[in-house]
XYZ file of C-alpha atoms in Angstrom:
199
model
C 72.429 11.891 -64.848
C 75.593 10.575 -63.421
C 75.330 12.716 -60.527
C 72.214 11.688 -59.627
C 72.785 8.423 -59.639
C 76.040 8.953 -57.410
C 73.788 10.947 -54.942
C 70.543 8.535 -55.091
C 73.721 5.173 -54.426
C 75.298 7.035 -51.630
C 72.022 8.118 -49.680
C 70.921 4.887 -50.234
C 74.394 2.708 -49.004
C 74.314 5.176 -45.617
C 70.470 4.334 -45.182
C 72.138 0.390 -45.601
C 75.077 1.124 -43.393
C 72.870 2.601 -40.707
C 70.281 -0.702 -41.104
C 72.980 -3.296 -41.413
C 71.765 -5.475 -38.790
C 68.403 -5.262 -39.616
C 66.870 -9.017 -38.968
C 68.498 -11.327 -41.645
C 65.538 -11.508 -44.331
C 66.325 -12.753 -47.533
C 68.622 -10.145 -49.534
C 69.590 -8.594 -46.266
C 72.522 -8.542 -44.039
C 73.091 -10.096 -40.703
C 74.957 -6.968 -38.250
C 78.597 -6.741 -38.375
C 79.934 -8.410 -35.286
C 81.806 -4.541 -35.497
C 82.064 -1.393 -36.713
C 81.852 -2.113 -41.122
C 85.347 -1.422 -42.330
C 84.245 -2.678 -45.931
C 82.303 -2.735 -48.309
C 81.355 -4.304 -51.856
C 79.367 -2.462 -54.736
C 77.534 -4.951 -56.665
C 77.000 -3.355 -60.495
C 74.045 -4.273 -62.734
C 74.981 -4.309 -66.605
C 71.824 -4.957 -67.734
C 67.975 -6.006 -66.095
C 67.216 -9.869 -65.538
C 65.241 -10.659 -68.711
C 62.108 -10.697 -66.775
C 62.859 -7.539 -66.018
C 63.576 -6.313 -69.107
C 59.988 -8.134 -70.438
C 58.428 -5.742 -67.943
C 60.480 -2.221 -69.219
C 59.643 -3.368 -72.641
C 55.838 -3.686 -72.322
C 55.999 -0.705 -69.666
C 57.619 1.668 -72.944
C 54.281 1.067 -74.361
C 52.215 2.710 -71.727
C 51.085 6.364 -72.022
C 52.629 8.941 -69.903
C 51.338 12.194 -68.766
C 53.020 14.639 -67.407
C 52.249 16.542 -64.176
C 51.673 20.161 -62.817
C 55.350 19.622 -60.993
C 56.546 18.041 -64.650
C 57.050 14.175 -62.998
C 55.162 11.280 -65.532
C 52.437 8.930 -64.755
C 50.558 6.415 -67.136
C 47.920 8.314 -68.685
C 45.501 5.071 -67.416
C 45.720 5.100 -63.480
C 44.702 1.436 -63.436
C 46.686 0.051 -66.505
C 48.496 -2.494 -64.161
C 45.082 -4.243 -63.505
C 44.940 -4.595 -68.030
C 49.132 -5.305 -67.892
C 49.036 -8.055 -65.633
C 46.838 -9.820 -68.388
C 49.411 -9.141 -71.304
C 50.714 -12.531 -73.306
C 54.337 -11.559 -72.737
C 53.687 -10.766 -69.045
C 51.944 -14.318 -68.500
C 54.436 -15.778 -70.324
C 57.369 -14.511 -67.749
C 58.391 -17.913 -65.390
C 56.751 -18.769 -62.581
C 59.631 -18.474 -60.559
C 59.595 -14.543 -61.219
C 55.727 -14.325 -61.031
C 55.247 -12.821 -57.934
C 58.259 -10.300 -58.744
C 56.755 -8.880 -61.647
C 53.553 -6.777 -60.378
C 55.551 -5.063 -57.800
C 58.133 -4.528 -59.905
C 56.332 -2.705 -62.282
C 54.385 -0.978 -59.902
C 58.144 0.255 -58.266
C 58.992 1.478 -61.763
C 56.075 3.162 -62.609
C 55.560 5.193 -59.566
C 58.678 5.569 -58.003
C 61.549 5.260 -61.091
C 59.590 6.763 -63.635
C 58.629 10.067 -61.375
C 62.072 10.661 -60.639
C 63.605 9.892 -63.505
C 61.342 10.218 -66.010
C 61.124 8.088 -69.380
C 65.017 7.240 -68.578
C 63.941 4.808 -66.087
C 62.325 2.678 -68.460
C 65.620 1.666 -70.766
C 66.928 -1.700 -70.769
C 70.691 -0.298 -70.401
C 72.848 2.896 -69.055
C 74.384 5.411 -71.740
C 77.674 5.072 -69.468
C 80.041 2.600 -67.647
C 78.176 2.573 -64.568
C 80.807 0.398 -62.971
C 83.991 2.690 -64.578
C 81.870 5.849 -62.798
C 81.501 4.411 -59.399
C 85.816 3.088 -59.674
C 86.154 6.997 -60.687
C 85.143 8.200 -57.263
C 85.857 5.080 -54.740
C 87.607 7.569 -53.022
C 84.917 10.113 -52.203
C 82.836 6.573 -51.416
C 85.045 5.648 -48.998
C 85.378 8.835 -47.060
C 81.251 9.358 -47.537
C 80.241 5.777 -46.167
C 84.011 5.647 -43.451
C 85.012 2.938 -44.600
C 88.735 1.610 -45.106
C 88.269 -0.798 -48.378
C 85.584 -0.290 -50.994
C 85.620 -2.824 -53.911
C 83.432 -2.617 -56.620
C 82.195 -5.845 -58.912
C 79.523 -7.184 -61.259
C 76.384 -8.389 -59.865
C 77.202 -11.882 -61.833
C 79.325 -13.112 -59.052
C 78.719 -13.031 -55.173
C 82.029 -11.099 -53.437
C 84.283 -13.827 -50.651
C 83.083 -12.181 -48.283
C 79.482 -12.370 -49.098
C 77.107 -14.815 -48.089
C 74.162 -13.552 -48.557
C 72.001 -12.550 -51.806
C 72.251 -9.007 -51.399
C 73.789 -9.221 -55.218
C 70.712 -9.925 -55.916
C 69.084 -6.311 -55.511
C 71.824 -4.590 -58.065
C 70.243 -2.976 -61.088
C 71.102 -0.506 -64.045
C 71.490 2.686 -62.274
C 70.894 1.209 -58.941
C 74.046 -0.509 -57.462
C 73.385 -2.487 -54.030
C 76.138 -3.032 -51.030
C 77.391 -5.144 -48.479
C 79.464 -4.432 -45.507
C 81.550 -6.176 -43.216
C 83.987 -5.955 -40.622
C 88.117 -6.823 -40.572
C 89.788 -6.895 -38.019
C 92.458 -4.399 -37.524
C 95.599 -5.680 -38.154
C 98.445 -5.666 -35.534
C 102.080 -3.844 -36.358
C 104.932 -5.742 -36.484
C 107.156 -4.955 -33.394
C 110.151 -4.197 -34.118
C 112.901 -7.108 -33.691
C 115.238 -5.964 -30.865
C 118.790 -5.651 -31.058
C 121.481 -7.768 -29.834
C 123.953 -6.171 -27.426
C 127.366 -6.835 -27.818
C 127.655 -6.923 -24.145
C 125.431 -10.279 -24.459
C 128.332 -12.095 -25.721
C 131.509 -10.329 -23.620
C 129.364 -10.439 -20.709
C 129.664 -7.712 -18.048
């Protein structure tokens, strides 16, 4: 499972890298003025607790399972009947018009690839610790110089956007930007003795 969430994050932070500048919505970044050189991993711990209102309900659905093995909700149209649910109503208004599509995302994309896992509330594993583990490969993947890797809590200095905001169990988000290169010191040069005897 950790592999596939490796391979899902880096597919996914090229398809970012390669869309960087893609029209400064909400959650998205403005383009580098160059080339990215960096990059920041935001790391979910755990769902928003709207979120995790919406797994929790969603555990309750019935799945069937496919010719090709994937699960669906036994009831096509259960979303119509789930967007009436006490605990769904009862989610803030502020997250009301996240909640629909959410669960529509999970359902039919999460839950078809990854099967009843993508409805937990938590990872088995350190997903942070597993990403630090192979910065290296992550850096050479994405050709980058710097790579840091943080909790989704926090924005990073040299963030100012919300793209924090997008992290989740099992699905990290990224932000790139561009240093400078930094000059080399020239060497200091010598002294000749000749300077003070003269010629």
């Amino acid at each position: 499972r950790k592999y596939k969430i490796l391979r899902d994050a880096l597919a996914d932070f090229r398809s970012q890298k390669d869309k960087a500048g893609g029209g400064g919505k909400k959650g998205k970044q403005a383009a580098p003025a160059e080339k990215p050189t960096h990059a920041v991993i935001y790391v979910a711990a755990a769902y928003k607790e709207w979120q995790q209102t919406v797994l929790r309900e969603l555990q309750k659905v019935p799945l069937v399972e496919n010719e090709d093995g994937t699960l669906q909700p036994e009831d096509k149209g259960f979303l119509k009947a789930f967007g009436q649910l006490d605990t769904i109503k009862a989610i803030p208004k502020e997250f009301g018009k996240k909640v629909m599509p959410f669960a529509s995302f999970v359902v039919q994309t999460e839950v078809k690839a990854r099967g009843r896992d993508a409805l937990e509330l938590t990872l088995p594993f350190d997903e942070a610790s597993m990403l630090t583990e192979v910065v290296d490969v992550i850096k050479k993947q994405l050709d980058l110089q710097g790579v840091d890797i943080q909790s989704s809590d926090s924005p990073h200095e040299k963030d100012t956007t919300t793209m924090r905001e997008a992290a989740q169990p099992a699905k990290p988000a990224i932000y790139f930007w561009a240093e400078a290169a930094k000059e080399e010191a020239k060497p200091k040069e010598g002294i000749a003795v000749s300077d003070f005897l003269g010629e």
